[in-house]
């Protein structure tokens, strides 16, 4: 197939592009920069277009017209940004992505739209007046694509603008499906993790995802900060498992994915952020430690101090993957420790490659 991949050089996009090329597809890859796909730029089946999709004059329509399938991964998908630039988060994740969807509608092209598990918001167990017999029962935190209700915080907690923008986009795709027979598949990723997930924070203003903060603390012997004690939980999903599932959606055997929403995530890898910090510290000590660097301390910091005003959080989210199992025969395989170790190995190797050797005998 000829596949137009928008956001092809982000974390997920770069791994997916590799897989698409390996499977023999022709890929037209669009992104702001090509760093994460640098190793494939000479591939005869890849055309890379450096392009900001917000630029009013670009040839989206002709690229869509010439493609057999469109995959849209373009997003600001980092909580630090939801708090700092909420308007841009809305514009990119809704307004600009809608243009891509509408071009697919015009040209009758199938669209795979990456959305987010953030659409589910918080759990019922987290509500102040919830009186659940067993609030810890995972059933209260397990989200299903077609039946779960969404619980978001108030407008003053602007974290939820991302969730709302993505939710609205999903609803518009659904409406185009209903009214005009538009063929889409929506993917809701649950905390994908792996090599190239993020940059490591360099400046005070940098707010990548939690893995990168912890990795940076391990490499530099600084502090691992747990926002509000690190009690929130996530299900971390290794990128190879995620790409395998995504590829089955690309294949779309017997049209099984037509107008479907899929959770992609590993329900077996649920951990609190505190457990994540402790596991990373342990893996680092056992496998990667450079004797000169002290192991970081783990401390708790208030959310508003770490992120600023408007902070709120998703407390717990476990994917129900029954649909992916049933329609795609997919099952995640990577355990949490394996997932962390493989991701950490990439960053440790990269950081050691870039280390400036200390000056010796130049006195
Ligand atoms: N978090 C933390 N320490 C950090 C960065 C983030 O404890 O240095 C917490 C954050 O408050 C959230 C969780 O880690 O509860 C995951 O945040 P992340 O930014 O990775 O993305 P999310 O899973 O919320 O989309």
JSON list of N, CA and C in Angstrom, two decimals, residues 24-77:
[
{"chain": "A", "resi": 24, "resn": "UNK", "atom": "N", "xyz": [7.08, -3.84, 3.43]},
{"chain": "A", "resi": 24, "resn": "UNK", "atom": "CA", "xyz": [7.06, -3.64, 1.98]},
{"chain": "A", "resi": 24, "resn": "UNK", "atom": "C", "xyz": [6.14, -2.53, 1.49]},
{"chain": "A", "resi": 25, "resn": "UNK", "atom": "N", "xyz": [5.64, -1.70, 2.40]},
{"chain": "A", "resi": 25, "resn": "UNK", "atom": "CA", "xyz": [4.77, -0.60, 1.97]},
{"chain": "A", "resi": 25, "resn": "UNK", "atom": "C", "xyz": [5.60, 0.60, 1.50]},
{"chain": "A", "resi": 26, "resn": "UNK", "atom": "N", "xyz": [4.93, 1.45, 0.74]},
{"chain": "A", "resi": 26, "resn": "UNK", "atom": "CA", "xyz": [5.54, 2.72, 0.35]},
{"chain": "A", "resi": 26, "resn": "UNK", "atom": "C", "xyz": [5.01, 3.75, 1.34]},
{"chain": "A", "resi": 27, "resn": "UNK", "atom": "N", "xyz": [5.92, 4.52, 1.93]},
{"chain": "A", "resi": 27, "resn": "UNK", "atom": "CA", "xyz": [5.50, 5.45, 2.98]},
{"chain": "A", "resi": 27, "resn": "UNK", "atom": "C", "xyz": [5.83, 6.89, 2.58]},
{"chain": "A", "resi": 28, "resn": "UNK", "atom": "N", "xyz": [4.81, 7.74, 2.64]},
{"chain": "A", "resi": 28, "resn": "UNK", "atom": "CA", "xyz": [5.05, 9.17, 2.53]},
{"chain": "A", "resi": 28, "resn": "UNK", "atom": "C", "xyz": [4.93, 9.69, 3.96]},
{"chain": "A", "resi": 29, "resn": "UNK", "atom": "N", "xyz": [6.06, 10.13, 4.50]},
{"chain": "A", "resi": 29, "resn": "UNK", "atom": "CA", "xyz": [6.14, 10.48, 5.92]},
{"chain": "A", "resi": 29, "resn": "UNK", "atom": "C", "xyz": [6.21, 12.00, 6.07]},
{"chain": "A", "resi": 30, "resn": "UNK", "atom": "N", "xyz": [5.33, 12.55, 6.89]},
{"chain": "A", "resi": 30, "resn": "UNK", "atom": "CA", "xyz": [5.31, 14.00, 7.11]},
{"chain": "A", "resi": 30, "resn": "UNK", "atom": "C", "xyz": [5.61, 14.27, 8.58]},
{"chain": "A", "resi": 31, "resn": "UNK", "atom": "N", "xyz": [6.52, 15.19, 8.82]},
{"chain": "A", "resi": 31, "resn": "UNK", "atom": "CA", "xyz": [6.77, 15.61, 10.22]},
{"chain": "A", "resi": 31, "resn": "UNK", "atom": "C", "xyz": [7.57, 16.91, 10.23]},
{"chain": "A", "resi": 32, "resn": "UNK", "atom": "N", "xyz": [7.67, 17.47, 11.44]},
{"chain": "A", "resi": 32, "resn": "UNK", "atom": "CA", "xyz": [8.42, 18.73, 11.60]},
{"chain": "A", "resi": 32, "resn": "UNK", "atom": "C", "xyz": [9.92, 18.53, 11.44]},
{"chain": "A", "resi": 33, "resn": "UNK", "atom": "N", "xyz": [10.40, 17.39, 11.97]},
{"chain": "A", "resi": 33, "resn": "UNK", "atom": "CA", "xyz": [11.83, 17.08, 11.85]},
{"chain": "A", "resi": 33, "resn": "UNK", "atom": "C", "xyz": [11.97, 15.59, 11.54]},
{"chain": "A", "resi": 34, "resn": "UNK", "atom": "N", "xyz": [13.15, 15.21, 11.08]},
{"chain": "A", "resi": 34, "resn": "UNK", "atom": "CA", "xyz": [13.32, 13.81, 10.66]},
{"chain": "A", "resi": 34, "resn": "UNK", "atom": "C", "xyz": [14.24, 13.01, 11.59]},
{"chain": "A", "resi": 35, "resn": "UNK", "atom": "N", "xyz": [14.63, 13.66, 12.70]},
{"chain": "A", "resi": 35, "resn": "UNK", "atom": "CA", "xyz": [15.64, 13.03, 13.57]},
{"chain": "A", "resi": 35, "resn": "UNK", "atom": "C", "xyz": [15.36, 11.56, 13.89]},
{"chain": "A", "resi": 36, "resn": "UNK", "atom": "N", "xyz": [14.13, 11.27, 14.31]},
{"chain": "A", "resi": 36, "resn": "UNK", "atom": "CA", "xyz": [13.85, 9.90, 14.78]},
{"chain": "A", "resi": 36, "resn": "UNK", "atom": "C", "xyz": [13.71, 8.88, 13.65]},
{"chain": "A", "resi": 37, "resn": "UNK", "atom": "N", "xyz": [13.64, 9.37, 12.38]},
{"chain": "A", "resi": 37, "resn": "UNK", "atom": "CA", "xyz": [13.61, 8.41, 11.26]},
{"chain": "A", "resi": 37, "resn": "UNK", "atom": "C", "xyz": [14.88, 8.53, 10.42]},
{"chain": "A", "resi": 38, "resn": "UNK", "atom": "N", "xyz": [15.91, 9.20, 10.98]},
{"chain": "A", "resi": 38, "resn": "UNK", "atom": "CA", "xyz": [17.13, 9.48, 10.21]},
{"chain": "A", "resi": 38, "resn": "UNK", "atom": "C", "xyz": [17.69, 8.21, 9.57]},
{"chain": "A", "resi": 39, "resn": "UNK", "atom": "N", "xyz": [17.63, 7.08, 10.31]},
{"chain": "A", "resi": 39, "resn": "UNK", "atom": "CA", "xyz": [18.24, 5.86, 9.78]},
{"chain": "A", "resi": 39, "resn": "UNK", "atom": "C", "xyz": [17.51, 5.27, 8.57]},
{"chain": "A", "resi": 40, "resn": "UNK", "atom": "N", "xyz": [16.26, 5.73, 8.29]},
{"chain": "A", "resi": 40, "resn": "UNK", "atom": "CA", "xyz": [15.52, 5.17, 7.15]},
{"chain": "A", "resi": 40, "resn": "UNK", "atom": "C", "xyz": [15.42, 6.16, 5.99]},
{"chain": "A", "resi": 41, "resn": "UNK", "atom": "N", "xyz": [16.02, 7.33, 6.13]},
{"chain": "A", "resi": 41, "resn": "UNK", "atom": "CA", "xyz": [15.79, 8.37, 5.11]},
{"chain": "A", "resi": 41, "resn": "UNK", "atom": "C", "xyz": [16.24, 7.96, 3.71]},
{"chain": "A", "resi": 42, "resn": "UNK", "atom": "N", "xyz": [17.21, 7.04, 3.62]},
{"chain": "A", "resi": 42, "resn": "UNK", "atom": "CA", "xyz": [17.68, 6.60, 2.30]},
{"chain": "A", "resi": 42, "resn": "UNK", "atom": "C", "xyz": [16.87, 5.43, 1.76]},
{"chain": "A", "resi": 43, "resn": "UNK", "atom": "N", "xyz": [15.89, 4.96, 2.54]},
{"chain": "A", "resi": 43, "resn": "UNK", "atom": "CA", "xyz": [15.12, 3.79, 2.09]},
{"chain": "A", "resi": 43, "resn": "UNK", "atom": "C", "xyz": [14.37, 4.13, 0.81]},
{"chain": "A", "resi": 44, "resn": "UNK", "atom": "N", "xyz": [14.46, 3.26, -0.21]},
{"chain": "A", "resi": 44, "resn": "UNK", "atom": "CA", "xyz": [13.83, 3.60, -1.51]},
{"chain": "A", "resi": 44, "resn": "UNK", "atom": "C", "xyz": [12.31, 3.75, -1.42]},
{"chain": "A", "resi": 45, "resn": "UNK", "atom": "N", "xyz": [11.67, 3.17, -0.41]},
{"chain": "A", "resi": 45, "resn": "UNK", "atom": "CA", "xyz": [10.20, 3.25, -0.34]},
{"chain": "A", "resi": 45, "resn": "UNK", "atom": "C", "xyz": [9.73, 4.37, 0.59]},
{"chain": "A", "resi": 46, "resn": "UNK", "atom": "N", "xyz": [10.66, 5.20, 1.08]},
{"chain": "A", "resi": 46, "resn": "UNK", "atom": "CA", "xyz": [10.26, 6.29, 1.98]},
{"chain": "A", "resi": 46, "resn": "UNK", "atom": "C", "xyz": [10.47, 7.65, 1.33]},
{"chain": "A", "resi": 47, "resn": "UNK", "atom": "N", "xyz": [9.42, 8.47, 1.38]},
{"chain": "A", "resi": 47, "resn": "UNK", "atom": "CA", "xyz": [9.58, 9.88, 1.00]},
{"chain": "A", "resi": 47, "resn": "UNK", "atom": "C", "xyz": [9.30, 10.67, 2.26]},
{"chain": "A", "resi": 48, "resn": "UNK", "atom": "N", "xyz": [10.28, 11.47, 2.70]},
{"chain": "A", "resi": 48, "resn": "UNK", "atom": "CA", "xyz": [10.07, 12.27, 3.91]},
{"chain": "A", "resi": 48, "resn": "UNK", "atom": "C", "xyz": [9.82, 13.72, 3.53]},
{"chain": "A", "resi": 49, "resn": "UNK", "atom": "N", "xyz": [8.73, 14.28, 4.04]},
{"chain": "A", "resi": 49, "resn": "UNK", "atom": "CA", "xyz": [8.42, 15.69, 3.80]},
{"chain": "A", "resi": 49, "resn": "UNK", "atom": "C", "xyz": [8.48, 16.45, 5.10]},
{"chain": "A", "resi": 50, "resn": "UNK", "atom": "N", "xyz": [9.40, 17.39, 5.19]},
{"chain": "A", "resi": 50, "resn": "UNK", "atom": "CA", "xyz": [9.48, 18.21, 6.40]},
{"chain": "A", "resi": 50, "resn": "UNK", "atom": "C", "xyz": [8.40, 19.29, 6.30]},
{"chain": "A", "resi": 51, "resn": "UNK", "atom": "N", "xyz": [7.41, 19.21, 7.16]},
{"chain": "A", "resi": 51, "resn": "UNK", "atom": "CA", "xyz": [6.25, 20.08, 6.98]},
{"chain": "A", "resi": 51, "resn": "UNK", "atom": "C", "xyz": [5.54, 20.31, 8.31]},
{"chain": "A", "resi": 52, "resn": "UNK", "atom": "N", "xyz": [5.19, 21.57, 8.57]},
{"chain": "A", "resi": 52, "resn": "UNK", "atom": "CA", "xyz": [4.33, 21.88, 9.70]},
{"chain": "A", "resi": 52, "resn": "UNK", "atom": "C", "xyz": [2.90, 21.91, 9.16]},
{"chain": "A", "resi": 53, "resn": "UNK", "atom": "N", "xyz": [2.04, 21.04, 9.65]},
{"chain": "A", "resi": 53, "resn": "UNK", "atom": "CA", "xyz": [0.69, 20.94, 9.07]},
{"chain": "A", "resi": 53, "resn": "UNK", "atom": "C", "xyz": [-0.16, 22.18, 9.37]},
{"chain": "A", "resi": 54, "resn": "UNK", "atom": "N", "xyz": [0.34, 23.05, 10.29]},
{"chain": "A", "resi": 54, "resn": "UNK", "atom": "CA", "xyz": [-0.41, 24.27, 10.59]},
{"chain": "A", "resi": 54, "resn": "UNK", "atom": "C", "xyz": [-0.19, 25.34, 9.54]},
{"chain": "A", "resi": 55, "resn": "UNK", "atom": "N", "xyz": [0.78, 25.12, 8.67]},
{"chain": "A", "resi": 55, "resn": "UNK", "atom": "CA", "xyz": [1.06, 26.09, 7.60]},
{"chain": "A", "resi": 55, "resn": "UNK", "atom": "C", "xyz": [-0.13, 26.08, 6.62]},
{"chain": "A", "resi": 56, "resn": "UNK", "atom": "N", "xyz": [-0.74, 27.24, 6.34]},
{"chain": "A", "resi": 56, "resn": "UNK", "atom": "CA", "xyz": [-1.97, 27.23, 5.53]},
{"chain": "A", "resi": 56, "resn": "UNK", "atom": "C", "xyz": [-1.77, 26.67, 4.12]},
{"chain": "A", "resi": 57, "resn": "UNK", "atom": "N", "xyz": [-0.59, 26.91, 3.54]},
{"chain": "A", "resi": 57, "resn": "UNK", "atom": "CA", "xyz": [-0.37, 26.48, 2.15]},
{"chain": "A", "resi": 57, "resn": "UNK", "atom": "C", "xyz": [0.42, 25.17, 2.11]},
{"chain": "A", "resi": 58, "resn": "UNK", "atom": "N", "xyz": [-0.20, 24.08, 2.20]},
{"chain": "A", "resi": 58, "resn": "UNK", "atom": "CA", "xyz": [0.56, 22.85, 1.93]},
{"chain": "A", "resi": 58, "resn": "UNK", "atom": "C", "xyz": [-0.38, 21.85, 1.28]},
{"chain": "A", "resi": 59, "resn": "UNK", "atom": "N", "xyz": [0.24, 20.84, 0.62]},
{"chain": "A", "resi": 59, "resn": "UNK", "atom": "CA", "xyz": [-0.55, 20.04, -0.30]},
{"chain": "A", "resi": 59, "resn": "UNK", "atom": "C", "xyz": [-1.17, 18.80, 0.35]},
{"chain": "A", "resi": 60, "resn": "UNK", "atom": "N", "xyz": [-1.82, 18.99, 1.48]},
{"chain": "A", "resi": 60, "resn": "UNK", "atom": "CA", "xyz": [-2.47, 17.89, 2.18]},
{"chain": "A", "resi": 60, "resn": "UNK", "atom": "C", "xyz": [-3.40, 17.12, 1.23]},
{"chain": "A", "resi": 61, "resn": "UNK", "atom": "N", "xyz": [-4.26, 17.87, 0.53]},
{"chain": "A", "resi": 61, "resn": "UNK", "atom": "CA", "xyz": [-5.27, 17.23, -0.29]},
{"chain": "A", "resi": 61, "resn": "UNK", "atom": "C", "xyz": [-4.68, 16.30, -1.36]},
{"chain": "A", "resi": 62, "resn": "UNK", "atom": "N", "xyz": [-3.61, 16.76, -2.01]},
{"chain": "A", "resi": 62, "resn": "UNK", "atom": "CA", "xyz": [-3.07, 15.90, -3.08]},
{"chain": "A", "resi": 62, "resn": "UNK", "atom": "C", "xyz": [-2.36, 14.68, -2.48]},
{"chain": "A", "resi": 63, "resn": "UNK", "atom": "N", "xyz": [-1.76, 14.85, -1.30]},
{"chain": "A", "resi": 63, "resn": "UNK", "atom": "CA", "xyz": [-1.12, 13.69, -0.66]},
{"chain": "A", "resi": 63, "resn": "UNK", "atom": "C", "xyz": [-2.17, 12.67, -0.24]},
{"chain": "A", "resi": 64, "resn": "UNK", "atom": "N", "xyz": [-3.29, 13.16, 0.29]},
{"chain": "A", "resi": 64, "resn": "UNK", "atom": "CA", "xyz": [-4.36, 12.25, 0.70]},
{"chain": "A", "resi": 64, "resn": "UNK", "atom": "C", "xyz": [-4.94, 11.55, -0.54]},
{"chain": "A", "resi": 65, "resn": "UNK", "atom": "N", "xyz": [-5.15, 12.32, -1.59]},
{"chain": "A", "resi": 65, "resn": "UNK", "atom": "CA", "xyz": [-5.74, 11.76, -2.82]},
{"chain": "A", "resi": 65, "resn": "UNK", "atom": "C", "xyz": [-4.88, 10.61, -3.36]},
{"chain": "A", "resi": 66, "resn": "UNK", "atom": "N", "xyz": [-3.54, 10.76, -3.23]},
{"chain": "A", "resi": 66, "resn": "UNK", "atom": "CA", "xyz": [-2.64, 9.75, -3.81]},
{"chain": "A", "resi": 66, "resn": "UNK", "atom": "C", "xyz": [-2.38, 8.57, -2.88]},
{"chain": "A", "resi": 67, "resn": "UNK", "atom": "N", "xyz": [-2.91, 8.59, -1.67]},
{"chain": "A", "resi": 67, "resn": "UNK", "atom": "CA", "xyz": [-2.60, 7.52, -0.71]},
{"chain": "A", "resi": 67, "resn": "UNK", "atom": "C", "xyz": [-3.70, 6.44, -0.72]},
{"chain": "A", "resi": 68, "resn": "UNK", "atom": "N", "xyz": [-3.30, 5.22, -0.30]},
{"chain": "A", "resi": 68, "resn": "UNK", "atom": "CA", "xyz": [-4.31, 4.16, -0.11]},
{"chain": "A", "resi": 68, "resn": "UNK", "atom": "C", "xyz": [-4.84, 4.19, 1.32]},
{"chain": "A", "resi": 69, "resn": "UNK", "atom": "N", "xyz": [-4.02, 4.71, 2.22]},
{"chain": "A", "resi": 69, "resn": "UNK", "atom": "CA", "xyz": [-4.39, 4.74, 3.64]},
{"chain": "A", "resi": 69, "resn": "UNK", "atom": "C", "xyz": [-3.70, 5.95, 4.27]},
{"chain": "A", "resi": 70, "resn": "UNK", "atom": "N", "xyz": [-4.39, 6.61, 5.20]},
{"chain": "A", "resi": 70, "resn": "UNK", "atom": "CA", "xyz": [-3.79, 7.74, 5.91]},
{"chain": "A", "resi": 70, "resn": "UNK", "atom": "C", "xyz": [-3.71, 7.37, 7.40]},
{"chain": "A", "resi": 71, "resn": "UNK", "atom": "N", "xyz": [-2.54, 7.61, 7.99]},
{"chain": "A", "resi": 71, "resn": "UNK", "atom": "CA", "xyz": [-2.39, 7.39, 9.44]},
{"chain": "A", "resi": 71, "resn": "UNK", "atom": "C", "xyz": [-2.02, 8.74, 10.05]},
{"chain": "A", "resi": 72, "resn": "UNK", "atom": "N", "xyz": [-2.82, 9.19, 11.02]},
{"chain": "A", "resi": 72, "resn": "UNK", "atom": "CA", "xyz": [-2.57, 10.50, 11.63]},
{"chain": "A", "resi": 72, "resn": "UNK", "atom": "C", "xyz": [-2.11, 10.32, 13.08]},
{"chain": "A", "resi": 73, "resn": "UNK", "atom": "N", "xyz": [-0.84, 10.65, 13.28]},
{"chain": "A", "resi": 73, "resn": "UNK", "atom": "CA", "xyz": [-0.28, 10.57, 14.64]},
{"chain": "A", "resi": 73, "resn": "UNK", "atom": "C", "xyz": [0.06, 11.95, 15.18]},
{"chain": "A", "resi": 74, "resn": "UNK", "atom": "N", "xyz": [-0.32, 13.00, 14.45]},
{"chain": "A", "resi": 74, "resn": "UNK", "atom": "CA", "xyz": [0.11, 14.33, 14.86]},
{"chain": "A", "resi": 74, "resn": "UNK", "atom": "C", "xyz": [-0.62, 14.75, 16.13]},
{"chain": "A", "resi": 75, "resn": "UNK", "atom": "N", "xyz": [0.14, 15.12, 17.14]},
{"chain": "A", "resi": 75, "resn": "UNK", "atom": "CA", "xyz": [-0.49, 15.54, 18.40]},
{"chain": "A", "resi": 75, "resn": "UNK", "atom": "C", "xyz": [0.54, 16.22, 19.29]},
{"chain": "A", "resi": 76, "resn": "UNK", "atom": "N", "xyz": [0.05, 17.10, 20.14]},
{"chain": "A", "resi": 76, "resn": "UNK", "atom": "CA", "xyz": [0.79, 17.46, 21.35]},
{"chain": "A", "resi": 76, "resn": "UNK", "atom": "C", "xyz": [0.26, 16.49, 22.39]},
{"chain": "A", "resi": 77, "resn": "UNK", "atom": "N", "xyz": [1.08, 15.51, 22.78]},
{"chain": "A", "resi": 77, "resn": "UNK", "atom": "CA", "xyz": [0.56, 14.45, 23.64]},
{"chain": "A", "resi": 77, "resn": "UNK", "atom": "C", "xyz": [1.34, 14.36, 24.94]}
]
